[in-house]
Amino acid sequence: MNGKVINSRNEPVPGATIIIEGTTRKVAANVEGRFSFTLEAGRKYTLIVSSAGYNTKSLEDVEVKAGDDNNVTVVLETKSELGEVVVRSSVRKETTSAMINLQRNNTAVSSGIAADLIRRTPDRTTGEVLKRVSGASIQDNKFVVVRGLSDRYNAAFINNAQLPSSEPDRKAFSFDVIPADMIDNIIINKTATPELTGEFAGGLIQVQTKDIPTKNFMSIGFQLGYNSNSTFKNFTSNERTSTDWLGFDDGTRKFPAGFPATPQEYRSLSTNQQIEKSQLFRDDVYAQQSKSALPIMTYNFSYGSARTLKNDAKLGFIASVVYRNAMMKYSVDRKFSQSDGLPIFSLTDEQNKYQTNIGALINITYSQKKNKISFKSIYNRFYEDNYFVRNGFNTSRNQDINFLSSVLNQRNFFSSQLEGDHQLGLANMKFRWNTGYSLVTRDQPDLRTQQYTRSEGSNISIIDLDDSRRFWSDLQDHTMTAAGAFTLPFELFSQKQNFKFGGSTIVRFRDFQSRIFRYKEASQANFDENLSTLPYDQVFNRNNFSTNGFVADDFTSNSDEYFGISAINSGFAMFDNKLNEKVRLVWGVRVEFFEQYLTSKDATAKRLNINTETWDVLPSVNLTYSINTKNNLRFAAFQTVARPEFREIAPFQFFDYESNYGVSGNPDLKRTKILNLDLRYEIYPAAGEVFTVGAFYKNFKDPIEFRLDPGSNADRRLYFYQNASNANTYGAEVEIRKNLDFLSKGNKLLSNMTAFGNFTYLFSDVSFPDASSSGQSISSNRPIQGQSPYLINAGIQYSSDKLFNMTLLYNKIGPRLALVGNSEFPDIYERPRNLLDFQVSKRILKKQGQLKLTFSDILNNPIYLYEDVGGSKEFTNGDRLFSSYQPGTTISIGFTYDFKLKNN
């Protein structure tokens, strides 16, 4: 049995005494408030938890159960003037309410999800889990949107260390790299406090990986999944390498050895020398193979051990490994239209995505009385090779198109932290510190495209050399962090108070390099025209690079690489004041000094240096009025910022053939300053139950948006980043979680069922500079880019130790502004879709095994993007298709077995 003792402020209660009633056995909680007992399975116990200054709590029906975490969080209330009071509670109620208690007593307005609910969802990554949290949704199954605000306005932490952007083209962290099996809980802070970064406006996502165990365990599991679009269907790709299944390229796609290291060196060669170097490119990578797509396979292994050392010191260790392999197939319809609505492209992609995901986690903790030191590391490798064949018609050129492409992404994420908690003897002060290192890499080796065109009336397809390319890129992002904070308790107004102060530093280095090639005729006068009609797997054969054939054209731009350094040094001071029994005021200020340096070159090869230094003073106030023990009224006001990412200010321009548009940075971007106001009323009717209703307002100065470049044309669109002038967002939220036993008292079926749901409603207005109005701001009654007008989450959960566990989940977002258009081309919106998931699980083999059956995306609604021609935002008959596909329904069956291990 493992436990943690906290107070009504969610602070650990070190030194709390835990006694097993009727025995002499007792333990003391460590500096983190944690304790453990070795108890006999099958028996029920009562724990007595006490500490000076708090009411004693009697925890009944404590029983060790096979296959369960056997964790409990005990909340002690401050002792009143009435004297000693013994509060009685059941272990079931105490465990169920732990996360809600954290939300109720958090310094900031927040929402969260705990490991027990995560286990009952079909979600396999943190990105998928996040869409279950109130006010949150997910783009592309990995980028979080909180309160309708896109990823740029959200910050991410893992185990108290801030995460960098994981993407080269946007300010975002890709949450699909953290497997759901590794999560202990997720909290989204929606208001700011001085102790945490001020660089967010929507939400600050705090992911805690599984903590150190206080008992030994080992479990293995596997899952097989069937996707209605993919499994056992014909799956087409280039030939796989021998190590693709491990998530690593075996060198087949690496940049050829012996090729000139720089574009300038290659361009200085003679034509014959360039032909010789062009023959170094591998020519055996274009061949296709077709196989039957295998079921989605997932395997996981977890191990943990705990040892008691001398002087009541404890050493804990936990390790977890997850492996997943999937072959996903779906068809995407795309259409580009002119401003008058006449179609330019009508295309269909047959996409074949081969995915491998490997994740590992290691946590080690040493705890001794008033000190605790932990080393936590997580690693994930995500490997995706998307081979797609695109067919369609280009109206403007009157041509049939046959386009083939292999897009390989290799992403690595590594994060490691060393952290400590210490109870100091001086004035009962607490000191918490952490230092960490994170590495994010993204490698795109040998991204290949080939395009054939056939004129109307002809039966001959000819290779289009301009759109037949090979691309290599490499991104490395290193982040080093350090932070420390002191908490000094004192007494004022006969109430316990806290003063917290500290500082942190975050230093990032990003290096991005790329090379891009297309093919051209080595000699127009002597070119063999028959080569242009060769099939895709023969046209770029090594022998075809000759004086009467092809030669590689290195058209890497001067801006196709950049190097950036940034640093945020910050300090804060925060008071956590109890003004009386009902009023709690958390207030203070955070000061951040931001430095950002980026170097690249412009189109003329002129060195471009961007150097930014800004000071930001970020005050915040969080006021909680506790009407009684079950009702809270919260108010918050705070100032935050959103700063440009390296990619957003880099002049690098890249054409995304999969999305069919280009992306460019903007060196002139400014940071966004945001004023935030929040009001929320909370009701906690019973343990594990909650009802909240709230409203919020945000004013943005210089918000950054991803919008269509005015110089774009219908068949070659370019999107770039630009500051709007101002924006306002207004929103309301409702959240409910309720046990259904109120429908029929004493009904065992209903007492095991819980209904939950949340709804968020938003609207915005945006002002932006427009050249046609001489720089004057033009108001637009539309959302901020990435925002939806509403979000809905709902579900019902049934839990029974004797029978089974069942969860039904529903998710929907309103029409989301995906891409901002211009005066000629409309905005692109994502149409609402209904997402319905179901899962049922049952314990077997004396509760050491678990069977789990999952149905994901049962309704299989299309993911549909459309041009909002009428400007209504809602999808209407006059709106035009931009892209659409159905991801398919996935049915999975899994088995997990927990081994019995002896405890030390």
Tab-separated table of N, CA, C and O in Angstrom, residues 679-778:
chain	number	residue	atom	x	y	z
A	679	LEU	N	-13.049	34.144	-14.123
A	679	LEU	CA	-14.006	34.045	-13.024
A	679	LEU	C	-14.618	32.655	-13.076
A	679	LEU	O	-15.086	32.221	-14.132
A	680	ARG	N	-14.614	31.940	-11.927
A	680	ARG	CA	-15.183	30.584	-11.915
A	680	ARG	C	-15.839	30.285	-10.570
A	680	ARG	O	-15.318	30.642	-9.512
A	681	TYR	N	-16.994	29.605	-10.673
A	681	TYR	CA	-17.704	29.132	-9.473
A	681	TYR	C	-17.633	27.615	-9.462
A	681	TYR	O	-17.936	26.956	-10.466
A	682	GLU	N	-17.244	27.035	-8.312
A	682	GLU	CA	-17.017	25.603	-8.206
A	682	GLU	C	-17.868	25.008	-7.089
A	682	GLU	O	-17.955	25.580	-5.998
A	683	ILE	N	-18.468	23.854	-7.385
A	683	ILE	CA	-19.222	23.100	-6.382
A	683	ILE	C	-18.657	21.687	-6.340
A	683	ILE	O	-18.490	21.044	-7.381
A	684	TYR	N	-18.381	21.207	-5.133
A	684	TYR	CA	-17.876	19.847	-4.927
A	684	TYR	C	-18.874	19.111	-4.038
A	684	TYR	O	-18.709	19.058	-2.813
A	685	PRO	N	-19.928	18.508	-4.626
A	685	PRO	CA	-21.023	17.943	-3.833
A	685	PRO	C	-20.585	16.788	-2.930
A	685	PRO	O	-21.062	16.650	-1.810
A	686	ALA	N	-19.675	15.934	-3.444
A	686	ALA	CA	-19.228	14.764	-2.694
A	686	ALA	C	-17.875	14.353	-3.239
A	686	ALA	O	-17.401	14.898	-4.238
A	687	ALA	N	-17.265	13.389	-2.570
A	687	ALA	CA	-15.956	12.922	-3.012
A	687	ALA	C	-16.044	12.425	-4.455
A	687	ALA	O	-16.922	11.644	-4.808
A	688	GLY	N	-15.131	12.910	-5.285
A	688	GLY	CA	-15.098	12.483	-6.677
A	688	GLY	C	-16.098	13.187	-7.566
A	688	GLY	O	-16.233	12.825	-8.738
A	689	GLU	N	-16.822	14.193	-7.068
A	689	GLU	CA	-17.826	14.889	-7.857
A	689	GLU	C	-17.492	16.379	-7.945
A	689	GLU	O	-16.936	16.965	-7.005
A	690	VAL	N	-17.880	16.980	-9.073
A	690	VAL	CA	-17.558	18.383	-9.260
A	690	VAL	C	-18.543	19.009	-10.247
A	690	VAL	O	-19.026	18.347	-11.173
A	691	PHE	N	-18.844	20.280	-10.022
A	691	PHE	CA	-19.591	21.093	-10.987
A	691	PHE	C	-18.977	22.479	-10.972
A	691	PHE	O	-18.876	23.121	-9.919
A	692	THR	N	-18.530	22.930	-12.137
A	692	THR	CA	-17.934	24.261	-12.221
A	692	THR	C	-18.539	25.013	-13.403
A	692	THR	O	-18.900	24.415	-14.428
A	693	VAL	N	-18.618	26.328	-13.263
A	693	VAL	CA	-19.043	27.196	-14.354
A	693	VAL	C	-18.176	28.452	-14.298
A	693	VAL	O	-17.927	29.000	-13.218
A	694	GLY	N	-17.667	28.859	-15.443
A	694	GLY	CA	-16.750	29.992	-15.429
A	694	GLY	C	-16.789	30.793	-16.709
A	694	GLY	O	-17.380	30.386	-17.718
A	695	ALA	N	-16.147	31.959	-16.659
A	695	ALA	CA	-16.039	32.831	-17.825
A	695	ALA	C	-14.634	33.426	-17.848
A	695	ALA	O	-13.984	33.548	-16.802
A	696	PHE	N	-14.170	33.790	-19.029
A	696	PHE	CA	-12.839	34.379	-19.132
A	696	PHE	C	-12.784	35.366	-20.293
A	696	PHE	O	-13.602	35.318	-21.222
A	697	TYR	N	-11.803	36.251	-20.211
A	697	TYR	CA	-11.568	37.258	-21.249
A	697	TYR	C	-10.066	37.404	-21.453
A	697	TYR	O	-9.293	37.389	-20.481
A	698	LYS	N	-9.656	37.549	-22.727
A	698	LYS	CA	-8.247	37.724	-23.048
A	698	LYS	C	-8.103	38.807	-24.112
A	698	LYS	O	-8.808	38.785	-25.121
A	699	ASN	N	-7.184	39.726	-23.855
A	699	ASN	CA	-6.862	40.769	-24.827
A	699	ASN	C	-5.434	40.561	-25.311
A	699	ASN	O	-4.502	40.493	-24.509
A	700	PHE	N	-5.272	40.430	-26.629
A	700	PHE	CA	-3.963	40.165	-27.232
A	700	PHE	C	-3.474	41.421	-27.943
A	700	PHE	O	-4.195	42.012	-28.760
A	701	LYS	N	-2.250	41.798	-27.659
A	701	LYS	CA	-1.597	42.861	-28.404
A	701	LYS	C	-0.529	42.228	-29.292
A	701	LYS	O	0.344	41.513	-28.800
A	702	ASP	N	-0.601	42.451	-30.582
A	702	ASP	CA	0.310	41.877	-31.570
A	702	ASP	C	0.255	40.341	-31.608
A	702	ASP	O	1.290	39.670	-31.577
A	703	PRO	N	-0.934	39.741	-31.694
A	703	PRO	CA	-0.981	38.275	-31.793
A	703	PRO	C	-0.367	37.792	-33.104
A	703	PRO	O	-0.482	38.463	-34.141
A	704	ILE	N	0.294	36.641	-33.044
A	704	ILE	CA	0.955	36.067	-34.222
A	704	ILE	C	-0.008	35.084	-34.887
A	704	ILE	O	-0.549	34.190	-34.229
A	705	GLU	N	-0.192	35.264	-36.210
A	705	GLU	CA	-1.079	34.369	-36.945
A	705	GLU	C	-0.369	33.787	-38.164
A	705	GLU	O	0.523	34.409	-38.743
A	706	PHE	N	-0.803	32.599	-38.529
A	706	PHE	CA	-0.288	31.884	-39.696
A	706	PHE	C	-1.283	32.115	-40.822
A	706	PHE	O	-2.395	31.598	-40.799
A	707	ARG	N	-0.897	32.931	-41.807
A	707	ARG	CA	-1.885	33.372	-42.782
A	707	ARG	C	-1.317	33.342	-44.198
A	707	ARG	O	-0.105	33.245	-44.406
A	708	LEU	N	-2.227	33.439	-45.152
A	708	LEU	CA	-1.867	33.345	-46.559
A	708	LEU	C	-1.167	34.619	-47.025
A	708	LEU	O	-1.643	35.732	-46.784
A	709	ASP	N	-0.040	34.447	-47.706
A	709	ASP	CA	0.709	35.573	-48.245
A	709	ASP	C	-0.102	36.236	-49.374
A	709	ASP	O	-0.650	35.541	-50.237
A	710	PRO	N	-0.197	37.575	-49.367
A	710	PRO	CA	-0.974	38.256	-50.409
A	710	PRO	C	-0.476	37.957	-51.814
A	710	PRO	O	-1.226	38.070	-52.789
A	711	GLY	N	0.795	37.577	-51.957
A	711	GLY	CA	1.351	37.297	-53.283
A	711	GLY	C	1.071	35.892	-53.780
A	711	GLY	O	1.512	35.532	-54.879
A	712	SER	N	0.344	35.092	-53.017
A	712	SER	CA	0.049	33.723	-53.423
A	712	SER	C	-0.881	33.707	-54.627
A	712	SER	O	-1.699	34.618	-54.814
A	713	ASN	N	-0.751	32.666	-55.433
A	713	ASN	CA	-1.725	32.452	-56.492
A	713	ASN	C	-2.472	31.150	-56.225
A	713	ASN	O	-2.144	30.422	-55.291
A	714	ALA	N	-3.445	30.854	-57.039
A	714	ALA	CA	-4.365	29.769	-56.729
A	714	ALA	C	-3.685	28.408	-56.686
A	714	ALA	O	-4.044	27.550	-55.875
A	715	ASP	N	-2.679	28.172	-57.557
A	715	ASP	CA	-2.072	26.837	-57.589
A	715	ASP	C	-0.721	26.787	-56.878
A	715	ASP	O	-0.058	25.756	-56.890
A	716	ARG	N	-0.302	27.882	-56.245
A	716	ARG	CA	0.968	27.881	-55.494
A	716	ARG	C	0.794	28.802	-54.303
A	716	ARG	O	1.120	29.978	-54.343
A	717	ARG	N	0.269	28.253	-53.220
A	717	ARG	CA	-0.024	29.071	-52.046
A	717	ARG	C	1.154	29.071	-51.086
A	717	ARG	O	1.799	28.052	-50.869
A	718	LEU	N	1.393	30.239	-50.487
A	718	LEU	CA	2.456	30.395	-49.497
A	718	LEU	C	1.851	30.992	-48.231
A	718	LEU	O	1.192	32.028	-48.285
A	719	TYR	N	2.080	30.328	-47.102
A	719	TYR	CA	1.621	30.833	-45.808
A	719	TYR	C	2.824	31.347	-45.022
A	719	TYR	O	3.923	30.782	-45.090
A	720	PHE	N	2.601	32.417	-44.273
A	720	PHE	CA	3.678	33.003	-43.478
A	720	PHE	C	3.111	33.486	-42.142
A	720	PHE	O	1.906	33.433	-41.902
A	721	TYR	N	4.013	33.948	-41.268
A	721	TYR	CA	3.626	34.400	-39.935
A	721	TYR	C	3.592	35.927	-39.905
A	721	TYR	O	4.496	36.594	-40.424
A	722	GLN	N	2.524	36.471	-39.283
A	722	GLN	CA	2.384	37.921	-39.240
A	722	GLN	C	1.703	38.327	-37.938
A	722	GLN	O	0.820	37.612	-37.432
A	723	ASN	N	2.126	39.468	-37.397
A	723	ASN	CA	1.449	40.038	-36.234
A	723	ASN	C	0.163	40.734	-36.663
A	723	ASN	O	0.182	41.588	-37.552
A	724	ALA	N	-0.960	40.339	-36.056
A	724	ALA	CA	-2.166	41.158	-36.156
A	724	ALA	C	-1.997	42.334	-35.189
A	724	ALA	O	-1.019	42.396	-34.424
A	725	SER	N	-2.910	43.288	-35.220
A	725	SER	CA	-2.795	44.445	-34.326
A	725	SER	C	-3.280	44.107	-32.923
A	725	SER	O	-2.539	44.261	-31.942
A	726	ASN	N	-4.524	43.636	-32.829
A	726	ASN	CA	-5.128	43.300	-31.540
A	726	ASN	C	-6.132	42.185	-31.742
A	726	ASN	O	-6.602	41.927	-32.853
A	727	ALA	N	-6.467	41.519	-30.647
A	727	ALA	CA	-7.518	40.504	-30.672
A	727	ALA	C	-8.127	40.399	-29.286
A	727	ALA	O	-7.459	40.662	-28.270
A	728	ASN	N	-9.396	40.044	-29.251
A	728	ASN	CA	-10.102	39.800	-27.996
A	728	ASN	C	-10.784	38.430	-28.072
A	728	ASN	O	-11.368	38.081	-29.094
A	729	THR	N	-10.678	37.685	-26.985
A	729	THR	CA	-11.359	36.398	-26.903
A	729	THR	C	-12.225	36.379	-25.649
A	729	THR	O	-11.762	36.741	-24.556
A	730	TYR	N	-13.474	35.946	-25.814
A	730	TYR	CA	-14.412	35.811	-24.705
A	730	TYR	C	-14.837	34.345	-24.635
A	730	TYR	O	-15.069	33.715	-25.671
A	731	GLY	N	-14.947	33.814	-23.433
A	731	GLY	CA	-15.298	32.406	-23.332
A	731	GLY	C	-16.033	32.059	-22.058
A	731	GLY	O	-16.008	32.803	-21.074
A	732	ALA	N	-16.708	30.911	-22.084
A	732	ALA	CA	-17.403	30.367	-20.915
A	732	ALA	C	-17.172	28.864	-20.877
A	732	ALA	O	-17.073	28.213	-21.931
A	733	GLU	N	-17.068	28.305	-19.670
A	733	GLU	CA	-16.805	26.880	-19.479
A	733	GLU	C	-17.749	26.290	-18.439
A	733	GLU	O	-18.063	26.944	-17.438
A	734	VAL	N	-18.170	25.061	-18.686
A	734	VAL	CA	-18.953	24.297	-17.721
A	734	VAL	C	-18.344	22.907	-17.624
A	734	VAL	O	-18.017	22.293	-18.641
A	735	GLU	N	-18.180	22.401	-16.408
A	735	GLU	CA	-17.644	21.056	-16.202
A	735	GLU	C	-18.461	20.360	-15.122
A	735	GLU	O	-18.842	20.967	-14.117
A	736	ILE	N	-18.729	19.057	-15.328
A	736	ILE	CA	-19.505	18.295	-14.357
A	736	ILE	C	-18.974	16.870	-14.279
A	736	ILE	O	-18.569	16.286	-15.289
A	737	ARG	N	-18.929	16.352	-13.076
A	737	ARG	CA	-18.633	14.939	-12.826
A	737	ARG	C	-19.529	14.506	-11.680
A	737	ARG	O	-19.468	15.082	-10.590
A	738	LYS	N	-20.372	13.490	-11.912
A	738	LYS	CA	-21.393	13.134	-10.936
A	738	LYS	C	-21.610	11.622	-10.900
A	738	LYS	O	-21.803	10.986	-11.934
A	739	ASN	N	-21.593	11.059	-9.690
A	739	ASN	CA	-21.963	9.658	-9.513
A	739	ASN	C	-23.467	9.511	-9.700
A	739	ASN	O	-24.251	10.365	-9.276
A	740	LEU	N	-23.901	8.410	-10.331
A	740	LEU	CA	-25.306	8.252	-10.689
A	740	LEU	C	-26.144	7.582	-9.616
A	740	LEU	O	-27.321	7.290	-9.835
A	741	ASP	N	-25.583	7.365	-8.426
A	741	ASP	CA	-26.367	6.707	-7.379
A	741	ASP	C	-27.516	7.585	-6.881
A	741	ASP	O	-28.443	7.100	-6.234
A	742	PHE	N	-27.502	8.878	-7.210
A	742	PHE	CA	-28.594	9.748	-6.771
A	742	PHE	C	-29.905	9.403	-7.489
A	742	PHE	O	-30.986	9.764	-7.027
A	743	LEU	N	-29.812	8.689	-8.619
A	743	LEU	CA	-31.022	8.306	-9.342
A	743	LEU	C	-31.812	7.237	-8.615
A	743	LEU	O	-33.032	7.159	-8.748
A	744	SER	N	-31.119	6.400	-7.849
A	744	SER	CA	-31.783	5.337	-7.083
A	744	SER	C	-30.856	4.943	-5.944
A	744	SER	O	-29.877	4.219	-6.145
A	745	LYS	N	-31.135	5.472	-4.764
A	745	LYS	CA	-30.280	5.215	-3.616
A	745	LYS	C	-30.198	3.711	-3.333
A	745	LYS	O	-31.194	2.993	-3.352
A	746	GLY	N	-28.964	3.259	-3.111
A	746	GLY	CA	-28.755	1.853	-2.787
A	746	GLY	C	-28.605	0.947	-3.989
A	746	GLY	O	-28.314	-0.243	-3.838
A	747	ASN	N	-28.802	1.474	-5.186
A	747	ASN	CA	-28.653	0.665	-6.394
A	747	ASN	C	-27.163	0.468	-6.686
A	747	ASN	O	-26.443	1.429	-6.971
A	748	LYS	N	-26.685	-0.794	-6.622
A	748	LYS	CA	-25.261	-1.068	-6.777
A	748	LYS	C	-24.770	-0.745	-8.184
A	748	LYS	O	-23.637	-0.293	-8.374
A	749	LEU	N	-25.630	-0.983	-9.174
A	749	LEU	CA	-25.238	-0.696	-10.550
A	749	LEU	C	-24.952	0.785	-10.728
A	749	LEU	O	-23.910	1.186	-11.249
A	750	LEU	N	-25.884	1.625	-10.266
A	750	LEU	CA	-25.728	3.067	-10.435
A	750	LEU	C	-24.619	3.628	-9.555
A	750	LEU	O	-23.961	4.613	-9.921
A	751	SER	N	-24.395	3.029	-8.397
A	751	SER	CA	-23.342	3.529	-7.503
A	751	SER	C	-21.954	3.328	-8.098
A	751	SER	O	-20.999	3.987	-7.689
A	752	ASN	N	-21.850	2.416	-9.063
A	752	ASN	CA	-20.568	2.178	-9.728
A	752	ASN	C	-20.426	2.965	-11.032
A	752	ASN	O	-19.463	2.772	-11.767
A	753	MET	N	-21.403	3.824	-11.324
A	753	MET	CA	-21.382	4.577	-12.578
A	753	MET	C	-21.191	6.068	-12.314
A	753	MET	O	-21.786	6.618	-11.386
A	754	THR	N	-20.367	6.678	-13.136
A	754	THR	CA	-20.098	8.112	-13.032
A	754	THR	C	-20.240	8.736	-14.418
A	754	THR	O	-19.697	8.215	-15.401
A	755	ALA	N	-20.975	9.832	-14.488
A	755	ALA	CA	-21.106	10.595	-15.727
A	755	ALA	C	-20.259	11.858	-15.618
A	755	ALA	O	-20.155	12.459	-14.543
A	756	PHE	N	-19.640	12.245	-16.704
A	756	PHE	CA	-18.809	13.442	-16.675
A	756	PHE	C	-18.863	14.123	-18.034
A	756	PHE	O	-19.142	13.493	-19.065
A	757	GLY	N	-18.621	15.419	-18.033
A	757	GLY	CA	-18.631	16.166	-19.275
A	757	GLY	C	-18.161	17.584	-19.069
A	757	GLY	O	-18.121	18.092	-17.942
A	758	ASN	N	-17.780	18.225	-20.150
A	758	ASN	CA	-17.402	19.634	-20.090
A	758	ASN	C	-17.725	20.295	-21.425
A	758	ASN	O	-17.720	19.646	-22.484
A	759	PHE	N	-18.024	21.576	-21.357
A	759	PHE	CA	-18.401	22.351	-22.540
A	759	PHE	C	-17.722	23.714	-22.461
A	759	PHE	O	-17.730	24.367	-21.408
A	760	THR	N	-17.122	24.132	-23.554
A	760	THR	CA	-16.467	25.436	-23.643
A	760	THR	C	-17.019	26.185	-24.854
A	760	THR	O	-17.111	25.619	-25.951
A	761	TYR	N	-17.389	27.446	-24.636
A	761	TYR	CA	-17.910	28.290	-25.716
A	761	TYR	C	-17.013	29.517	-25.841
A	761	TYR	O	-16.624	30.127	-24.838
A	762	LEU	N	-16.662	29.892	-27.086
A	762	LEU	CA	-15.746	31.009	-27.308
A	762	LEU	C	-16.165	31.846	-28.501
A	762	LEU	O	-16.774	31.326	-29.445
A	763	PHE	N	-15.810	33.124	-28.467
A	763	PHE	CA	-15.886	33.952	-29.670
A	763	PHE	C	-14.822	35.043	-29.581
A	763	PHE	O	-14.373	35.401	-28.491
A	764	SER	N	-14.416	35.539	-30.757
A	764	SER	CA	-13.287	36.473	-30.828
A	764	SER	C	-13.546	37.561	-31.848
A	764	SER	O	-14.446	37.469	-32.678
A	765	ASP	N	-12.721	38.597	-31.772
A	765	ASP	CA	-12.595	39.556	-32.863
A	765	ASP	C	-11.123	39.903	-33.006
A	765	ASP	O	-10.378	39.939	-32.034
A	766	VAL	N	-10.691	40.105	-34.234
A	766	VAL	CA	-9.286	40.320	-34.549
A	766	VAL	C	-9.152	41.582	-35.388
A	766	VAL	O	-9.940	41.805	-36.310
A	767	SER	N	-8.141	42.410	-35.074
A	767	SER	CA	-7.807	43.571	-35.894
A	767	SER	C	-6.423	43.362	-36.466
A	767	SER	O	-5.515	42.921	-35.756
A	768	PHE	N	-6.251	43.679	-37.752
A	768	PHE	CA	-4.958	43.449	-38.381
A	768	PHE	C	-4.655	44.575	-39.357
A	768	PHE	O	-5.569	45.190	-39.928
A	769	PRO	N	-3.367	44.868	-39.592
A	769	PRO	CA	-2.999	45.931	-40.530
A	769	PRO	C	-3.259	45.487	-41.957
A	769	PRO	O	-3.054	44.335	-42.314
A	770	ASP	N	-3.727	46.393	-42.769
A	770	ASP	CA	-4.049	46.082	-44.157
A	770	ASP	C	-3.474	47.179	-45.043
A	770	ASP	O	-3.739	48.365	-44.845
A	771	ALA	N	-2.672	46.753	-46.036
A	771	ALA	CA	-1.980	47.734	-46.890
A	771	ALA	C	-2.960	48.617	-47.650
A	771	ALA	O	-2.662	49.775	-47.964
A	772	SER	N	-4.129	48.087	-47.947
A	772	SER	CA	-5.099	48.868	-48.715
A	772	SER	C	-5.675	50.022	-47.912
A	772	SER	O	-6.316	50.897	-48.450
A	773	SER	N	-5.442	50.008	-46.607
A	773	SER	CA	-5.963	51.078	-45.754
A	773	SER	C	-4.833	51.893	-45.142
A	773	SER	O	-4.964	52.434	-44.058
A	774	SER	N	-3.696	51.917	-45.831
A	774	SER	CA	-2.544	52.720	-45.395
A	774	SER	C	-2.096	52.355	-43.987
A	774	SER	O	-1.755	53.221	-43.185
A	775	GLY	N	-2.103	51.073	-43.705
A	775	GLY	CA	-1.623	50.611	-42.412
A	775	GLY	C	-2.628	50.683	-41.291
A	775	GLY	O	-2.331	50.327	-40.159
A	776	GLN	N	-3.836	51.194	-41.571
A	776	GLN	CA	-4.861	51.252	-40.525
A	776	GLN	C	-5.353	49.848	-40.193
A	776	GLN	O	-5.385	48.962	-41.038
A	777	SER	N	-5.754	49.668	-38.933
A	777	SER	CA	-6.244	48.362	-38.509
A	777	SER	C	-7.659	48.118	-39.024
A	777	SER	O	-8.505	49.007	-38.997
A	778	ILE	N	-7.877	46.915	-39.525
A	778	ILE	CA	-9.182	46.502	-40.013
A	778	ILE	C	-9.714	45.438	-39.065
A	778	ILE	O	-9.032	44.458	-38.771
